[in-house]
Coordinates of C-alpha atoms in Angstrom, one line a residue:
M317 CA 148.9 202.6 31.0
T318 CA 152.5 202.8 32.1
P319 CA 155.0 205.3 30.7
A320 CA 156.7 202.4 28.9
E321 CA 153.4 201.3 27.3
L322 CA 152.7 204.8 26.2
A323 CA 156.1 205.2 24.7
S324 CA 155.4 202.0 22.7
V325 CA 152.1 203.6 21.5
V326 CA 153.9 206.8 20.5
L327 CA 156.5 204.7 18.5
A328 CA 153.8 202.7 16.9
A329 CA 152.1 205.9 15.8
A330 CA 155.4 207.1 14.3
H331 CA 155.7 203.8 12.3
A332 CA 152.2 204.4 11.0
V333 CA 152.9 208.0 10.0
F334 CA 156.2 207.0 8.3
T335 CA 154.4 204.3 6.4
E336 CA 151.6 206.5 5.2
R337 CA 154.0 209.3 4.1
G338 CA 156.6 207.0 2.5
L339 CA 159.3 208.2 4.9
D340 CA 162.4 206.1 5.7
R341 CA 161.5 203.9 8.7
A342 CA 165.2 203.2 9.3
A343 CA 165.3 206.6 10.9
L344 CA 162.9 205.5 13.6
P345 CA 164.6 204.5 16.9
E346 CA 164.0 201.1 18.5
H347 CA 162.8 202.7 21.7
T348 CA 161.6 206.1 22.8
V349 CA 160.6 207.7 26.1
V350 CA 157.8 209.9 27.4
E351 CA 158.3 212.3 30.2
R352 CA 156.1 214.1 32.7
P353 CA 155.9 217.8 31.8
R354 CA 157.0 220.2 34.6
N355 CA 153.7 222.0 34.4
P356 CA 150.8 219.5 34.9
E357 CA 148.5 221.8 32.9
H358 CA 150.5 220.8 29.8
G359 CA 149.2 217.2 30.0
D360 CA 150.0 213.9 31.6
Y361 CA 153.1 213.1 29.4
A362 CA 155.2 214.8 26.8
S363 CA 157.2 213.4 23.8
T364 CA 160.0 215.1 21.8
L365 CA 160.0 212.4 19.1
A366 CA 158.9 214.8 16.3
L367 CA 161.9 217.1 17.1
Q368 CA 164.3 214.1 17.2
L369 CA 163.2 212.8 13.8
S370 CA 162.6 216.0 11.9
K371 CA 166.1 216.6 10.5
K372 CA 166.6 212.9 9.7
V373 CA 163.6 212.8 7.4
G374 CA 163.5 216.4 6.2
V375 CA 160.0 217.2 7.5
P376 CA 159.4 220.4 9.6
P377 CA 159.0 219.4 13.3
R378 CA 155.6 220.9 13.7
D379 CA 154.3 219.2 10.6
L380 CA 155.7 215.9 11.8
A381 CA 154.2 216.5 15.2
A382 CA 150.8 217.3 13.7
A383 CA 150.8 213.9 11.9
L384 CA 151.9 212.1 15.0
A385 CA 149.2 213.9 17.1
D386 CA 146.5 212.9 14.6
Q387 CA 147.7 209.3 14.6
L388 CA 148.0 209.2 18.4
G389 CA 144.5 210.6 18.8
R390 CA 143.1 207.4 17.3
S391 CA 144.9 205.2 19.8
A392 CA 143.1 203.6 22.6
G393 CA 143.6 205.2 26.0
I394 CA 144.6 208.6 24.5
K395 CA 142.3 211.4 25.5
S396 CA 144.0 214.2 23.6
V397 CA 147.3 215.3 22.1
E398 CA 148.4 218.9 21.7
I399 CA 151.4 220.4 19.9
A400 CA 153.4 222.9 21.8
G401 CA 156.4 225.1 20.9
P402 CA 158.5 223.9 18.0
G403 CA 157.1 220.4 18.0
F404 CA 156.5 219.0 21.5
L405 CA 153.7 216.5 21.9
N406 CA 151.6 217.0 25.1
I407 CA 149.6 213.9 25.7
R408 CA 146.6 213.3 28.0
L409 CA 145.4 209.8 28.9
D410 CA 141.8 209.0 29.4
A411 CA 140.9 208.0 33.0
A412 CA 140.6 204.3 32.3
A413 CA 144.0 204.1 30.7
A414 CA 145.6 206.1 33.5
G415 CA 143.8 204.1 36.2
Q416 CA 144.9 200.8 34.9
L417 CA 148.3 201.5 36.4
A418 CA 147.0 200.7 39.8
R419 CA 146.1 197.2 38.7
V420 CA 149.5 196.8 37.0
I421 CA 151.3 197.8 40.2
V422 CA 149.3 195.7 42.6
E423 CA 149.6 192.6 40.4
A424 CA 153.3 193.1 40.0
G425 CA 153.9 193.4 43.7
A426 CA 157.6 193.3 44.7
E427 CA 158.5 193.1 41.0
Y428 CA 157.2 196.6 40.2
G429 CA 160.0 198.9 39.4
R430 CA 162.5 196.1 38.4
S431 CA 163.9 195.9 34.9
D432 CA 166.6 194.3 32.8
R433 CA 168.2 197.7 31.9
L434 CA 171.6 196.5 33.1
A435 CA 171.2 192.8 32.3
G436 CA 174.4 191.2 31.3
E437 CA 176.6 193.5 33.4
R438 CA 178.9 191.8 36.0
I439 CA 179.7 194.4 38.6
N440 CA 182.0 194.1 41.6
L441 CA 181.0 196.7 44.2
E442 CA 183.4 197.3 47.0
F443 CA 182.5 199.6 49.9
V444 CA 183.2 200.3 53.6
S445 CA 186.6 198.3 53.5
A446 CA 187.7 199.8 56.9
N447 CA 190.8 198.3 58.4
P448 CA 190.1 196.2 61.5
T449 CA 191.7 198.7 63.9
G450 CA 188.5 200.2 65.4
P451 CA 184.7 200.3 65.1
V452 CA 183.2 201.5 61.8
H453 CA 183.2 205.3 62.0
I454 CA 180.4 207.5 60.6
G455 CA 182.1 208.0 57.2
G456 CA 182.2 204.2 56.8
V457 CA 178.6 204.0 57.9
R458 CA 177.6 206.3 55.0
W459 CA 179.2 204.0 52.5
A460 CA 177.5 201.0 54.2
A461 CA 174.1 202.6 53.7
V462 CA 174.8 204.0 50.2
G463 CA 176.7 200.9 49.0
D464 CA 174.1 198.5 50.1
A465 CA 171.3 200.6 48.5
L466 CA 173.3 200.8 45.3
S467 CA 173.8 197.0 45.2
R468 CA 170.0 196.6 45.6
L469 CA 169.4 199.1 42.8
L470 CA 171.9 197.4 40.4
R471 CA 170.3 194.0 41.1
A472 CA 166.8 195.5 40.6
T473 CA 167.9 196.6 37.1
G474 CA 169.3 193.2 36.1
A475 CA 173.0 193.5 36.8
E476 CA 174.9 190.6 38.4
V477 CA 176.5 192.2 41.5
G478 CA 179.2 190.9 43.9
T479 CA 179.5 193.0 47.0
E480 CA 182.9 193.0 48.6
Y481 CA 184.7 194.2 51.8
Y482 CA 188.5 194.5 51.6
F483 CA 190.5 194.4 54.8
N484 CA 194.1 193.7 55.8
D485 CA 195.8 192.3 58.9
A486 CA 199.3 193.6 58.0
G487 CA 201.0 197.0 57.6
S488 CA 201.8 199.9 59.9
Q489 CA 198.2 200.5 61.0
I490 CA 197.9 197.0 62.2
D491 CA 201.2 197.2 64.0
R492 CA 200.0 200.4 65.8
F493 CA 196.8 198.6 66.7
A494 CA 198.7 195.6 68.2
R495 CA 201.1 197.9 70.1
S496 CA 198.0 199.7 71.5
L497 CA 196.5 196.5 72.7
L498 CA 199.7 195.4 74.3
A499 CA 200.0 198.7 76.1
A500 CA 196.4 198.5 77.4
A501 CA 197.1 194.9 78.6
K502 CA 200.1 196.2 80.6
G503 CA 198.2 199.2 82.0
E504 CA 200.3 201.7 80.0
P505 CA 199.2 204.7 78.0
A506 CA 198.6 204.1 74.3
P507 CA 201.6 204.7 72.1
E508 CA 201.9 208.2 70.7
D509 CA 200.8 207.0 67.2
G510 CA 198.5 204.3 68.6
Y511 CA 194.8 203.9 69.1
G512 CA 192.8 205.1 72.1
G513 CA 189.3 204.5 73.3
A514 CA 187.6 202.1 75.6
Y515 CA 187.3 199.5 72.8
I516 CA 191.1 198.9 73.0
A517 CA 191.0 198.0 76.6
E518 CA 188.0 195.7 76.0
I519 CA 189.7 193.8 73.2
A520 CA 193.0 193.6 75.1
A521 CA 191.0 192.0 78.0
E522 CA 189.3 189.6 75.7
V523 CA 192.6 188.5 74.1
Q524 CA 194.0 187.8 77.6
A525 CA 190.9 185.8 78.5
R526 CA 191.3 183.7 75.3
R527 CA 195.1 183.4 75.5
P528 CA 196.1 183.7 79.1
E529 CA 199.7 182.6 78.2
V530 CA 200.2 186.0 76.6
R531 CA 201.0 187.5 80.0
S532 CA 204.2 185.4 80.2
L533 CA 205.5 186.2 76.7
D534 CA 208.1 188.8 75.8
D535 CA 206.8 192.0 74.2
D536 CA 207.5 190.9 70.6
A537 CA 205.8 187.5 71.0
A538 CA 202.9 189.1 73.0
Q539 CA 202.4 191.8 70.4
E540 CA 202.1 189.1 67.7
V541 CA 199.4 187.4 69.7
F542 CA 197.6 190.7 70.2
R543 CA 197.9 191.4 66.5
V544 CA 196.4 188.0 65.4
E545 CA 193.7 187.7 68.1
G546 CA 192.9 191.4 68.2
V547 CA 192.4 191.8 64.5
A548 CA 190.1 188.7 64.5
L549 CA 188.0 190.1 67.4
M550 CA 187.8 193.6 65.9
F551 CA 186.7 192.3 62.5
D552 CA 184.1 190.0 64.1
E553 CA 182.7 193.1 65.8
I554 CA 182.7 195.1 62.5
R555 CA 180.9 192.3 60.7
S556 CA 178.4 192.0 63.5
S557 CA 177.8 195.8 63.6
L558 CA 177.2 195.9 59.8
R559 CA 174.9 192.8 60.0
D560 CA 172.8 194.5 62.6
F561 CA 172.7 197.5 60.3
G562 CA 171.3 195.3 57.6
V563 CA 174.5 195.0 55.5
E564 CA 176.0 191.7 54.5
F565 CA 178.8 191.2 51.9
D566 CA 179.1 188.4 49.4
T567 CA 182.9 188.4 49.9
Y568 CA 185.2 189.5 52.7
F569 CA 188.5 189.7 51.0
N570 CA 191.8 189.6 53.0
E571 CA 194.8 191.5 51.6
K572 CA 197.0 188.8 53.1
D573 CA 195.6 186.3 50.7
L574 CA 197.0 188.3 47.8
H575 CA 200.5 187.9 49.3
D576 CA 200.0 184.2 50.3
R577 CA 198.8 183.3 46.8
G578 CA 201.5 185.1 44.9
E579 CA 199.0 187.5 43.3
L580 CA 201.3 190.5 43.7
D581 CA 203.9 188.8 41.6
L582 CA 201.2 187.8 39.1
A583 CA 200.1 191.4 38.8
L584 CA 203.8 192.6 38.5
N585 CA 204.4 190.1 35.6
R586 CA 201.2 191.2 33.8
L587 CA 202.2 194.8 34.0
R588 CA 205.7 194.0 32.8
Q589 CA 204.2 192.1 29.8
Q590 CA 202.2 195.3 29.1
G591 CA 205.5 197.2 29.0
H592 CA 204.7 199.7 31.8
L593 CA 207.3 198.7 34.4
Y594 CA 210.8 200.0 34.9
E595 CA 213.6 199.7 37.5
S596 CA 215.1 202.7 39.2
E597 CA 217.2 203.1 42.3
G598 CA 216.7 199.4 43.1
A599 CA 212.9 199.8 43.1
T600 CA 210.2 198.6 40.6
W601 CA 208.0 201.4 39.3
L602 CA 204.8 201.5 37.3
R603 CA 204.8 204.2 34.6
T604 CA 201.3 205.6 35.4
T605 CA 202.2 209.0 34.1
D606 CA 201.7 207.6 30.6
F607 CA 198.0 207.6 31.5
G608 CA 197.5 210.9 33.2
D609 CA 198.8 210.3 36.7
D610 CA 200.8 213.1 38.3
K611 CA 203.8 210.8 39.0
D612 CA 204.9 207.2 38.5
R613 CA 204.2 204.8 41.4
V614 CA 206.5 202.4 43.2
L615 CA 205.3 198.8 43.4
R616 CA 208.3 197.2 45.1
K617 CA 210.7 199.1 47.2
S618 CA 214.5 198.7 47.0
N619 CA 214.4 196.6 50.2
G620 CA 212.0 194.2 48.5
E621 CA 208.9 195.3 50.4
W622 CA 205.7 195.7 48.5
T623 CA 203.8 199.0 48.6
Y624 CA 200.1 199.4 49.3
F625 CA 199.7 200.4 45.6
A626 CA 201.1 197.0 44.5
A627 CA 198.3 195.3 46.6
D628 CA 195.8 197.7 44.9
C629 CA 197.0 196.5 41.5
A630 CA 196.8 192.8 42.5
Y631 CA 193.4 193.2 44.0
Y632 CA 192.1 195.0 40.9
L633 CA 193.5 192.2 38.7
D634 CA 192.0 189.6 40.9
K635 CA 188.5 191.1 40.5
R636 CA 188.9 191.3 36.8
E637 CA 190.1 187.7 36.7
R638 CA 187.0 186.6 38.6
G639 CA 185.0 187.8 35.6
F640 CA 183.8 191.2 36.8
E641 CA 183.6 193.5 33.8
R642 CA 183.1 196.6 35.9
V643 CA 184.9 197.3 39.2
V644 CA 183.2 200.0 41.4
I645 CA 185.1 201.2 44.5
M646 CA 183.6 203.5 47.1
L647 CA 186.2 205.7 48.9
G648 CA 186.1 208.4 51.5
A649 CA 186.7 212.1 50.9
D650 CA 190.4 211.8 52.0
H651 CA 191.0 209.4 49.0
H652 CA 190.3 211.8 46.2
G653 CA 193.9 211.7 45.2
Y654 CA 193.6 207.9 44.5
I655 CA 191.4 208.4 41.4
G656 CA 194.2 209.4 39.0
R657 CA 196.6 206.6 40.0
M658 CA 193.8 203.9 40.0
K659 CA 192.5 205.0 36.6
A660 CA 196.1 204.9 35.3
M661 CA 196.7 201.5 36.8
A662 CA 193.6 200.1 35.0
A663 CA 194.9 201.5 31.7
C664 CA 198.3 199.9 32.4
F665 CA 196.6 196.5 32.6
G666 CA 195.1 197.2 29.1
D667 CA 191.6 198.1 30.4
D668 CA 189.5 201.0 29.6
P669 CA 189.5 203.0 32.8
E670 CA 186.2 204.7 31.9
R671 CA 184.5 201.4 31.3
N672 CA 186.1 199.0 33.7
L673 CA 186.8 201.0 36.8
E674 CA 184.6 203.5 38.7
I675 CA 185.7 205.3 41.8
L676 CA 183.0 207.0 43.9
I677 CA 184.0 209.5 46.5
G678 CA 181.9 210.1 49.6
Q679 CA 182.0 213.3 51.6
L680 CA 182.0 213.9 55.3
V681 CA 179.1 213.3 57.7
N682 CA 178.5 215.3 60.9
L683 CA 176.2 214.1 63.7
L684 CA 174.6 217.1 65.3
R685 CA 173.1 217.4 68.8
D686 CA 171.5 220.7 69.8
G687 CA 172.8 222.1 66.6
A688 CA 176.5 221.4 67.4
P689 CA 178.6 218.5 65.9
M690 CA 179.2 215.6 68.2
R691 CA 183.0 215.1 68.3
M692 CA 183.8 211.9 70.1
S693 CA 182.4 208.5 70.7
K694 CA 182.0 207.3 74.3
R695 CA 183.6 204.0 73.3
A696 CA 185.9 204.8 70.3
G697 CA 187.3 208.0 71.9
T698 CA 188.1 209.8 68.7
V699 CA 185.3 209.3 66.2
I700 CA 181.6 208.9 65.9
T701 CA 180.8 205.2 65.2
L702 CA 178.0 203.2 63.6
E703 CA 176.7 202.3 67.1
D704 CA 176.6 206.0 68.1
L705 CA 174.5 206.8 65.1
V706 CA 172.1 203.9 65.5
D707 CA 171.8 204.5 69.3
A708 CA 170.9 208.1 68.5
I709 CA 168.3 207.8 65.7
G710 CA 167.8 204.0 64.9
V711 CA 168.7 201.8 61.9
D712 CA 165.9 202.9 59.6
A713 CA 166.5 206.6 60.1
S714 CA 170.3 206.2 59.9
R715 CA 170.1 204.3 56.6
Y716 CA 167.6 206.7 55.1
A717 CA 169.4 209.8 56.3
L718 CA 172.7 208.6 54.8
A719 CA 171.2 207.5 51.5
R720 CA 169.0 210.5 51.1
Y721 CA 171.8 212.9 49.9
S722 CA 174.1 212.7 47.0
S723 CA 177.3 211.0 48.3
D724 CA 179.5 213.8 46.9
S725 CA 177.9 216.3 49.3
P726 CA 178.8 216.7 53.0
I727 CA 175.8 216.1 55.3
D728 CA 174.7 217.0 58.8
I729 CA 172.4 214.6 60.6
D730 CA 170.4 216.4 63.2
I731 CA 169.4 214.0 66.0
E732 CA 166.4 216.1 67.0
L733 CA 165.1 216.2 63.5
W734 CA 165.6 212.5 62.7
T735 CA 163.9 211.3 65.9
R736 CA 160.9 213.6 65.5
A737 CA 157.5 211.9 64.8
T738 CA 156.4 214.7 62.5
R739 CA 156.2 215.3 58.8
D740 CA 159.4 217.4 58.7
N741 CA 161.3 214.2 59.5
P742 CA 161.9 212.7 56.0
V743 CA 161.9 209.0 57.0
Y744 CA 158.8 209.5 59.2
Y745 CA 157.1 211.3 56.4
V746 CA 157.6 208.4 54.0
Q747 CA 157.1 205.6 56.5
Y748 CA 153.9 207.2 57.6
V749 CA 152.5 206.7 54.1
A750 CA 153.5 203.0 54.3
A751 CA 151.7 202.7 57.7
R752 CA 148.7 204.8 56.6
T753 CA 148.1 202.7 53.4
A754 CA 148.3 199.5 55.4
G755 CA 145.9 201.0 57.9
V756 CA 143.4 201.9 55.2
A757 CA 143.5 198.3 53.9
R758 CA 142.9 196.9 57.4
N759 CA 140.0 199.3 58.0
A760 CA 138.6 198.5 54.6
A761 CA 138.5 194.8 55.4
E762 CA 136.7 195.6 58.7
V763 CA 133.8 197.3 56.9
G764 CA 133.6 194.7 54.1
L765 CA 135.4 196.7 51.4
V766 CA 137.7 194.4 49.5
Q767 CA 139.8 195.0 46.5
G768 CA 138.1 192.3 44.5
D769 CA 139.2 190.7 41.2
A770 CA 141.0 192.7 38.5
D771 CA 138.1 192.1 36.2
A772 CA 135.8 194.0 38.5
F773 CA 138.2 196.9 38.9
R774 CA 136.9 200.1 37.2
P775 CA 139.9 202.3 36.5
E776 CA 137.8 204.9 34.7
L777 CA 136.4 206.0 38.0
L778 CA 139.8 207.3 39.1
A779 CA 139.1 210.6 37.4
H780 CA 139.8 213.1 40.3
D781 CA 142.8 215.4 39.8
K782 CA 144.5 214.1 42.9
E783 CA 144.0 210.5 41.8
N784 CA 145.6 211.4 38.5
E785 CA 148.5 213.1 40.2
L786 CA 149.1 210.1 42.4
L787 CA 148.9 207.7 39.4
K788 CA 151.5 209.8 37.5
A789 CA 153.8 209.7 40.6
L790 CA 153.5 206.0 40.9
A791 CA 154.2 205.6 37.1
E792 CA 157.6 207.2 37.5
F793 CA 159.0 204.5 39.8
P794 CA 160.6 202.2 37.3
A795 CA 162.4 205.1 35.5
V796 CA 163.6 206.4 38.9
V797 CA 165.0 203.1 39.8
A798 CA 166.8 202.6 36.5
T799 CA 168.2 206.2 36.6
A800 CA 169.4 205.8 40.2
A801 CA 171.2 202.6 39.3
E802 CA 172.8 203.9 36.1
L803 CA 174.0 207.1 37.8
R804 CA 175.0 205.3 41.1
E805 CA 172.7 207.7 43.0
P806 CA 170.4 206.0 45.5
H807 CA 169.4 209.4 46.9
R808 CA 167.1 209.7 43.8
V809 CA 164.9 207.0 45.2
A810 CA 164.6 208.7 48.6
R811 CA 163.8 212.1 47.1
Y812 CA 161.2 210.5 44.8
L813 CA 159.5 208.7 47.6
E814 CA 159.2 212.0 49.6
E815 CA 158.6 214.6 47.0
S816 CA 156.5 212.6 44.5
V817 CA 154.8 209.6 46.1
A818 CA 154.3 210.6 49.7
A819 CA 153.4 214.2 48.8
S820 CA 150.9 213.0 46.2
F821 CA 149.4 210.4 48.5
H822 CA 148.8 212.9 51.3
R823 CA 146.9 215.2 48.8
F824 CA 144.9 212.2 47.5
Y825 CA 144.0 211.0 51.0
D826 CA 142.9 214.5 52.0
N827 CA 140.7 214.9 48.9
C828 CA 139.4 211.4 48.0
R829 CA 137.8 209.2 50.6
V830 CA 138.7 205.5 50.2
L831 CA 136.4 204.3 53.0
P832 CA 132.7 204.9 53.2
L833 CA 131.3 207.2 55.8
G834 CA 128.9 205.7 58.4
D835 CA 126.3 203.6 56.7
E836 CA 127.3 204.8 53.2
E837 CA 126.9 202.1 50.6
L838 CA 130.1 200.5 49.2
T839 CA 130.6 201.5 45.6
D840 CA 132.9 200.7 42.7
L841 CA 134.6 204.0 43.4
H842 CA 135.6 202.9 46.9
R843 CA 137.0 199.7 45.5
A844 CA 138.9 201.6 42.7
R845 CA 140.4 203.9 45.3
L846 CA 141.4 200.9 47.4
W847 CA 143.3 199.6 44.4
L848 CA 145.1 202.9 44.2
N849 CA 145.8 202.9 48.0
N850 CA 147.3 199.4 47.7
A851 CA 149.3 200.4 44.7
T852 CA 150.8 203.2 46.7
R853 CA 151.7 200.8 49.5
T854 CA 153.5 198.6 46.9
V855 CA 155.6 201.5 45.6
I856 CA 156.5 202.8 49.0
A857 CA 157.5 199.4 50.2
N858 CA 159.5 198.6 47.1
G859 CA 161.3 201.9 47.3
L860 CA 162.1 201.7 50.9
H861 CA 163.4 198.1 50.4
L862 CA 165.9 199.4 47.8
L863 CA 167.2 201.7 50.6
G864 CA 167.3 198.9 53.2
V865 CA 164.5 200.6 55.2
S866 CA 161.4 199.0 56.6
A867 CA 157.9 199.8 55.4
P868 CA 155.9 199.5 58.7
E869 CA 152.3 198.6 58.8
R870 CA 151.7 200.5 62.0
M871 CA 153.4 203.6 63.6

């Protein structure tokens, strides 16, 4: 019995009690939930339904709980129901009902954990969005791991998601990049405000190989060639690096397209229609202070140039016009000040900034070697890059380490820890369960132990405490996925895999033999435990997939 099925049983019992007592059934909720009590001695699941309904129907909570307990006690699969405190219901399932979950999980396969909780929502999820002036640094890599995991979670809960990478090939940063490439081509030091690192010399050499005529051009013309070709080469490298990291975007959106298609003017006119623009000192301003911003924002300067914020407005409007009801943007720690102006901008368009726009801020990441932060990339010269991280600990460990922590917390990634083949390495600890369950299944086949048909599965045999503990851990997975998606917190999946599933499986494995010893006869208990082993493999694989991490069959 899954938690959702048990919740339905609890609600059905409430309907029966209300009918018998002539209580107003309109007070009953459409859905309810059951939760695992913190103390396992209090039962398998707990319900607060009696407490929730007591005031609505004028019945003391313990009286209502007693009636619900009596009704639930008659339900199939319920072993016992106890009343605790002011009216909590502590529920124990019989072994057969609890054990059936193993069959449910195995038969569901990759679908186990998925739901329609967010069905109907259209979400645009923008992350990384680094300008093509250098390799993806470790802060951007964090968003690559977290953003991709979040997109998988949102889709697993029924949302329609469009992932997006926003970049530009204009502006002062791109100008500095082009001047840096030109300087490298001429054998000169990088400009004082330019970019350093071996990658600049590499790209400059590649541009010259592609466009040898650049050597004969004057500086202005040559700089334009380096700008166009250099940006294209750099962005191709960024895309390739992210692809190797397992991250692909549905849309790569170029800021230049907003200018070329006249979308900045369109956004300006829309804001003017909303009555939030004004002219001052020859510039066009957006009155964001009406919606809590600390100051109004310039959209168009007195010299006619657009500001970056004008492009932000046009880009937001473009996403909304493409039918995305909710726009989620992931930004680095240095962008915290953007939240107020972006929320105010959404309000100026007539949107609900709490509903239509979400801004997630990610904190800093340090890569540690021998306990000390690594400061510079061999290639980028100034930052630690995606390639540095992957070279140090690998793709799986990188993705897991970055997604394992709440994104609003700074993290230190210790190279020694994350490359260690021991249980104190979190990704190894979880992947080891994936490999061990696969190994158990292989070894079972070698001795003639097969899972068999569901009709022959005897779930009531899974009565050991450690089997029950593992089943309860596996039962939590759908709720963990839904909560992680709704709260935008992929780290909940990682922590669940470690602290609940992997920990419970290791205790099960140490106490409950799946395979027969020597010439021991194969029994229904061995087969039942193989179902539980395979169910664990399914949950571990599904959970790791949501994080973009592999579930190896061997280690």
